[in-house]
Amino acid sequence: MRSRRIQRRGETATTRINRRALLLRSGAAVFASTAAATVWATEGPRRDRAPTKKLRALIEAHMTSYAAIGKAVREMGGGSRDYDQASREEERALLAICAYPAVREVDRLAKAGYLLEIEARGELDLPEHMQALLRSTMSKA
């Protein structure tokens, strides 16, 4: 009923969904990334089914830099230069994944699956992340 009143006044109805909710509720993306991971695990990393070496290296670099942040927090209480450096390196690694132009389907699924995990922790929240993701989908023609 309320949406009809809004439309009569010439306004548009909006929803309360944001990008975080959209990503979290994207069942198709989660299903697709899970299916790709299952195929990869059961059939082994065949050349046509495995993400490219570049994407795997970017993900591994991010995982390493993320672990370095945890180590810096445990060792120094989070107030050291080591923490600041680890945080900057982690941010650069995450932006590199966001900016990676995943052309092959297996790369898109691996990238989306990994970024969904990061987003679920609430760590994919800077405007730079969204900008890099959107630019990575644009054709370079």
Coordinates of N, CA and C in Angstrom, one line a residue:
M1 N 0.8 -1.2 0.0 CA 0.0 0.0 0.0 C 0.9 1.3 0.0
R2 N 1.9 1.3 0.8 CA 2.8 2.4 0.9 C 3.5 2.7 -0.4
S3 N 3.9 1.6 -1.1 CA 4.6 1.8 -2.3 C 3.7 2.5 -3.4
R4 N 2.4 2.2 -3.3 CA 1.5 2.8 -4.3 C 1.4 4.3 -4.0
R5 N 1.3 4.7 -2.7 CA 1.2 6.1 -2.4 C 2.5 6.8 -2.8
I6 N 3.6 6.2 -2.7 CA 4.9 6.8 -3.1 C 4.9 7.0 -4.6
Q7 N 4.5 6.0 -5.3 CA 4.5 6.1 -6.8 C 3.5 7.1 -7.3
R8 N 2.3 7.3 -6.6 CA 1.4 8.3 -7.0 C 1.9 9.7 -6.9
R9 N 2.7 9.9 -5.9 CA 3.3 11.3 -5.7 C 4.5 11.5 -6.6
G10 N 4.8 10.6 -7.5 CA 5.9 10.8 -8.4 C 7.3 10.4 -7.9
E11 N 7.3 9.8 -6.7 CA 8.6 9.4 -6.1 C 8.9 7.9 -6.5
T12 N 10.1 7.5 -6.3 CA 10.4 6.1 -6.6 C 10.6 5.4 -5.2
A13 N 10.2 4.2 -5.2 CA 10.4 3.4 -4.0 C 11.8 2.9 -4.0
T14 N 12.4 2.9 -2.8 CA 13.8 2.5 -2.6 C 13.8 1.3 -1.6
T15 N 14.8 0.5 -1.7 CA 14.9 -0.5 -0.7 C 16.1 -0.2 0.3
R16 N 16.1 -0.9 1.3 CA 17.2 -0.7 2.3 C 18.4 -1.6 2.1
I17 N 18.6 -2.1 0.9 CA 19.7 -3.0 0.6 C 20.9 -2.2 0.2
N18 N 22.0 -2.5 0.8 CA 23.3 -1.8 0.4 C 24.2 -2.9 -0.3
R19 N 25.4 -2.4 -0.7 CA 26.2 -3.4 -1.4 C 26.7 -4.5 -0.6
R20 N 26.9 -4.3 0.7 CA 27.3 -5.4 1.6 C 26.1 -6.5 1.7
A21 N 24.9 -6.0 1.9 CA 23.8 -7.0 1.9 C 23.6 -7.7 0.6
L22 N 23.8 -6.9 -0.5 CA 23.7 -7.5 -1.8 C 24.7 -8.6 -2.0
L23 N 25.9 -8.4 -1.7 CA 27.0 -9.4 -1.8 C 26.7 -10.6 -0.9
L24 N 26.3 -10.3 0.3 CA 26.1 -11.4 1.2 C 24.9 -12.3 0.8
R25 N 23.9 -11.6 0.2 CA 22.7 -12.4 -0.2 C 22.8 -12.9 -1.6
S26 N 23.9 -12.8 -2.2 CA 24.1 -13.2 -3.6 C 24.3 -14.8 -3.6
G27 N 23.2 -15.5 -3.4 CA 23.3 -16.9 -3.4 C 23.9 -17.5 -4.6
A28 N 23.6 -17.0 -5.7 CA 24.2 -17.5 -7.0 C 25.7 -17.5 -7.0
A29 N 26.2 -16.3 -6.5 CA 27.7 -16.2 -6.5 C 28.3 -17.2 -5.5
V30 N 27.7 -17.3 -4.4 CA 28.2 -18.2 -3.4 C 28.1 -19.7 -3.9
F31 N 27.0 -20.0 -4.5 CA 26.8 -21.3 -5.0 C 27.9 -21.6 -6.1
A32 N 28.0 -20.6 -7.0 CA 29.0 -20.8 -8.1 C 30.4 -20.9 -7.6
S33 N 30.8 -20.1 -6.6 CA 32.2 -20.2 -6.1 C 32.4 -21.5 -5.4
T34 N 31.3 -22.0 -4.6 CA 31.4 -23.3 -4.0 C 31.5 -24.4 -5.0
A35 N 30.7 -24.3 -6.0 CA 30.7 -25.4 -7.0 C 32.1 -25.4 -7.7
A36 N 32.7 -24.3 -8.0 CA 34.0 -24.2 -8.6 C 35.1 -24.8 -7.7
A37 N 35.0 -24.5 -6.5 CA 36.0 -25.0 -5.5 C 35.8 -26.5 -5.4
T38 N 34.6 -27.0 -5.4 CA 34.4 -28.4 -5.3 C 35.0 -29.2 -6.6
V39 N 34.7 -28.6 -7.7 CA 35.3 -29.2 -9.0 C 36.8 -29.2 -8.9
W40 N 37.3 -28.1 -8.5 CA 38.8 -27.9 -8.4 C 39.4 -28.9 -7.5
A41 N 38.7 -29.1 -6.3 CA 39.2 -30.0 -5.3 C 39.1 -31.5 -5.8
T42 N 38.0 -31.8 -6.4 CA 37.8 -33.2 -6.8 C 38.6 -33.6 -8.0
E43 N 38.7 -32.7 -9.0 CA 39.4 -33.0 -10.2 C 40.8 -32.6 -10.3
G44 N 41.3 -31.9 -9.2 CA 42.6 -31.5 -9.2 C 42.8 -30.2 -10.0
P45 N 43.9 -29.5 -9.8 CA 44.1 -28.2 -10.5 C 44.6 -28.4 -11.9
R46 N 43.6 -28.8 -12.8 CA 43.9 -28.9 -14.2 C 44.1 -27.5 -14.7
R47 N 44.8 -27.4 -15.8 CA 45.1 -26.1 -16.4 C 43.8 -25.3 -16.7
D48 N 42.8 -25.9 -17.3 CA 41.6 -25.2 -17.7 C 40.6 -25.0 -16.5
R49 N 40.9 -25.6 -15.4 CA 40.0 -25.4 -14.2 C 40.6 -24.6 -13.1
A50 N 41.9 -24.4 -13.1 CA 42.6 -23.7 -12.0 C 42.7 -22.3 -12.3
P51 N 42.5 -21.4 -11.3 CA 42.8 -20.0 -11.5 C 44.2 -19.8 -12.1
T52 N 44.4 -18.7 -12.7 CA 45.7 -18.3 -13.3 C 46.7 -18.2 -12.1
K53 N 48.0 -18.4 -12.5 CA 49.1 -18.2 -11.5 C 49.1 -16.8 -10.9
K54 N 48.8 -15.9 -11.7 CA 48.8 -14.5 -11.3 C 47.7 -14.3 -10.2
L55 N 46.5 -14.8 -10.4 CA 45.4 -14.6 -9.4 C 45.8 -15.4 -8.1
R56 N 46.3 -16.6 -8.3 CA 46.6 -17.4 -7.1 C 47.7 -16.7 -6.3
A57 N 48.7 -16.1 -7.0 CA 49.8 -15.3 -6.3 C 49.2 -14.1 -5.6
L58 N 48.3 -13.4 -6.2 CA 47.7 -12.2 -5.5 C 46.9 -12.7 -4.3
I59 N 46.2 -13.8 -4.3 CA 45.4 -14.2 -3.2 C 46.4 -14.7 -2.1
E60 N 47.4 -15.4 -2.5 CA 48.4 -15.9 -1.5 C 49.1 -14.7 -0.8
A61 N 49.4 -13.7 -1.6 CA 50.1 -12.5 -1.1 C 49.2 -11.8 -0.1
H62 N 47.9 -11.7 -0.4 CA 47.0 -11.1 0.6 C 46.9 -11.9 1.9
M63 N 46.8 -13.3 1.7 CA 46.7 -14.1 2.9 C 47.9 -13.9 3.8
T64 N 49.1 -13.9 3.1 CA 50.3 -13.7 3.9 C 50.4 -12.3 4.6
S65 N 49.9 -11.3 3.9 CA 49.9 -9.9 4.5 C 48.9 -9.8 5.6
Y66 N 47.8 -10.5 5.5 CA 46.7 -10.5 6.5 C 47.3 -11.3 7.7
A67 N 48.0 -12.3 7.6 CA 48.6 -13.1 8.7 C 49.6 -12.2 9.4
A68 N 50.4 -11.4 8.6 CA 51.4 -10.5 9.2 C 50.7 -9.4 10.1
I69 N 49.5 -9.0 9.7 CA 48.8 -8.0 10.6 C 48.5 -8.7 12.0
G70 N 48.0 -9.9 11.9 CA 47.7 -10.6 13.1 C 48.9 -10.8 14.0
K71 N 50.0 -11.1 13.3 CA 51.3 -11.3 14.1 C 51.7 -10.0 14.7
A72 N 51.6 -8.9 14.0 CA 52.0 -7.6 14.5 C 51.2 -7.2 15.7
V73 N 49.9 -7.5 15.6 CA 49.0 -7.2 16.7 C 49.3 -8.0 18.0
R74 N 49.6 -9.3 17.8 CA 49.9 -10.2 18.9 C 51.3 -9.8 19.6
E75 N 52.2 -9.4 18.7 CA 53.6 -9.2 19.2 C 53.7 -7.8 19.8
M76 N 53.1 -6.8 19.2 CA 53.3 -5.4 19.7 C 52.1 -4.7 20.2
G77 N 50.9 -5.4 20.3 CA 49.7 -4.8 20.8 C 49.1 -3.9 19.8
G78 N 49.5 -3.9 18.6 CA 48.8 -3.1 17.5 C 49.3 -1.7 17.5
G79 N 50.3 -1.3 18.2 CA 50.7 0.1 18.2 C 52.1 0.3 17.6
S80 N 52.5 -0.5 16.8 CA 53.9 -0.4 16.3 C 53.9 0.0 14.9
R81 N 55.2 0.3 14.4 CA 55.4 0.6 13.0 C 55.2 -0.7 12.2
D82 N 55.5 -1.8 12.8 CA 55.3 -3.1 12.1 C 53.8 -3.3 11.7
Y83 N 52.9 -2.9 12.6 CA 51.5 -3.0 12.4 C 51.1 -2.1 11.2
D84 N 51.6 -0.8 11.3 CA 51.2 0.1 10.2 C 51.7 -0.4 8.8
Q85 N 52.9 -0.9 8.8 CA 53.5 -1.4 7.5 C 52.7 -2.6 7.1
A86 N 52.4 -3.5 8.0 CA 51.6 -4.7 7.6 C 50.2 -4.3 7.1
S87 N 49.6 -3.3 7.8 CA 48.3 -2.9 7.3 C 48.3 -2.3 5.9
R88 N 49.3 -1.5 5.6 CA 49.5 -0.9 4.3 C 49.7 -2.0 3.2
E89 N 50.5 -3.0 3.6 CA 50.8 -4.1 2.6 C 49.5 -4.9 2.4
E90 N 48.8 -5.1 3.4 CA 47.5 -5.9 3.3 C 46.5 -5.1 2.4
E91 N 46.4 -3.8 2.6 CA 45.5 -3.0 1.8 C 45.9 -3.0 0.4
R92 N 47.2 -2.9 0.1 CA 47.7 -3.0 -1.3 C 47.4 -4.3 -1.9
A93 N 47.6 -5.4 -1.2 CA 47.3 -6.7 -1.7 C 45.9 -6.9 -2.0
L94 N 45.0 -6.4 -1.1 CA 43.6 -6.5 -1.3 C 43.1 -5.7 -2.5
L95 N 43.7 -4.5 -2.7 CA 43.3 -3.7 -3.9 C 43.8 -4.4 -5.1
A96 N 44.9 -5.1 -5.1 CA 45.4 -5.8 -6.3 C 44.5 -6.9 -6.7
I97 N 43.9 -7.6 -5.7 CA 42.9 -8.6 -6.1 C 41.7 -7.9 -6.7
C98 N 41.2 -6.9 -6.0 CA 40.0 -6.2 -6.5 C 40.2 -5.7 -8.0
A99 N 41.4 -5.2 -8.3 CA 41.7 -4.7 -9.6 C 42.1 -5.7 -10.6
Y100 N 42.3 -6.9 -10.2 CA 42.7 -8.0 -11.2 C 41.5 -8.2 -12.2
P101 N 41.8 -8.1 -13.5 CA 40.8 -8.3 -14.5 C 40.6 -9.8 -14.8
A102 N 39.7 -10.4 -14.0 CA 39.4 -11.9 -14.2 C 38.6 -12.1 -15.4
V103 N 39.3 -12.6 -16.5 CA 38.7 -12.8 -17.8 C 38.1 -14.2 -17.8
R104 N 38.8 -15.2 -17.4 CA 38.3 -16.6 -17.5 C 37.3 -16.8 -16.4
E105 N 36.3 -17.7 -16.6 CA 35.3 -18.0 -15.6 C 35.8 -18.5 -14.3
V106 N 36.8 -19.4 -14.4 CA 37.4 -19.9 -13.2 C 38.1 -18.8 -12.4
D107 N 38.7 -17.8 -13.0 CA 39.3 -16.7 -12.3 C 38.2 -15.8 -11.7
R108 N 37.1 -15.6 -12.4 CA 36.0 -14.8 -11.9 C 35.4 -15.5 -10.6
L109 N 35.2 -16.8 -10.7 CA 34.7 -17.5 -9.5 C 35.6 -17.5 -8.4
A110 N 36.9 -17.7 -8.6 CA 37.9 -17.7 -7.5 C 38.0 -16.3 -6.9
K111 N 38.0 -15.3 -7.7 CA 38.1 -13.9 -7.2 C 36.8 -13.6 -6.4
A112 N 35.7 -13.9 -7.0 CA 34.4 -13.6 -6.3 C 34.3 -14.3 -5.0
G113 N 34.7 -15.6 -5.0 CA 34.6 -16.4 -3.8 C 35.5 -15.9 -2.7
Y114 N 36.8 -15.5 -3.0 CA 37.7 -15.0 -2.1 C 37.2 -13.6 -1.5
L115 N 36.8 -12.7 -2.4 CA 36.3 -11.4 -2.0 C 35.1 -11.5 -1.1
L116 N 34.2 -12.5 -1.4 CA 33.0 -12.7 -0.5 C 33.4 -13.1 0.9
E117 N 34.5 -13.9 1.0 CA 35.0 -14.2 2.3 C 35.5 -13.0 3.0
I118 N 36.3 -12.2 2.3 CA 36.8 -11.0 2.9 C 35.7 -10.0 3.3
E119 N 34.7 -9.9 2.5 CA 33.6 -9.0 2.7 C 32.8 -9.5 3.9
A120 N 32.6 -10.8 4.1 CA 31.9 -11.4 5.2 C 32.5 -11.0 6.6
R121 N 33.8 -10.7 6.5 CA 34.5 -10.3 7.7 C 34.4 -8.8 7.9
G122 N 33.8 -8.1 7.0 CA 33.6 -6.7 7.0 C 34.8 -5.9 6.6
E123 N 35.7 -6.5 5.8 CA 36.9 -5.8 5.5 C 37.0 -5.3 4.0
L124 N 35.9 -5.4 3.3 CA 35.9 -4.9 1.9 C 35.0 -3.7 1.9
D125 N 35.4 -2.6 2.6 CA 34.5 -1.5 2.9 C 35.0 -0.2 2.4
L126 N 36.1 -0.1 1.8 CA 36.6 1.2 1.3 C 36.1 1.5 -0.1
P127 N 35.9 2.8 -0.4 CA 35.5 3.2 -1.7 C 36.5 2.7 -2.8
E128 N 37.8 2.7 -2.4 CA 38.8 2.2 -3.4 C 38.6 0.8 -3.8
H129 N 38.0 -0.1 -2.9 CA 37.8 -1.4 -3.2 C 36.7 -1.5 -4.3
M130 N 35.6 -0.8 -4.1 CA 34.5 -0.8 -5.1 C 35.0 -0.2 -6.4
Q131 N 35.8 0.8 -6.4 CA 36.3 1.4 -7.6 C 37.2 0.5 -8.4
A132 N 38.1 -0.2 -7.7 CA 39.0 -1.2 -8.3 C 38.2 -2.3 -8.9
L133 N 37.2 -2.8 -8.2 CA 36.3 -3.9 -8.7 C 35.6 -3.5 -9.9
L134 N 35.0 -2.3 -9.9 CA 34.3 -1.9 -11.1 C 35.2 -1.7 -12.3
R135 N 36.4 -1.1 -12.0 CA 37.3 -0.9 -13.1 C 37.8 -2.2 -13.7
S136 N 38.0 -3.2 -12.9 CA 38.5 -4.5 -13.3 C 37.5 -5.2 -14.3
T137 N 36.2 -4.8 -14.3 CA 35.2 -5.4 -15.2 C 35.1 -4.6 -16.5
M138 N 35.7 -3.5 -16.6 CA 35.6 -2.7 -17.8 C 36.6 -3.3 -18.9
S139 N 36.1 -3.2 -20.1 CA 36.9 -3.7 -21.2 C 38.1 -2.7 -21.4
K140 N 39.2 -3.3 -21.8 CA 40.4 -2.5 -22.0 C 40.6 -2.2 -23.5
A141 N 39.5 -2.3 -24.3 CA 39.6 -2.1 -25.7 C 39.8 -0.7 -26.1

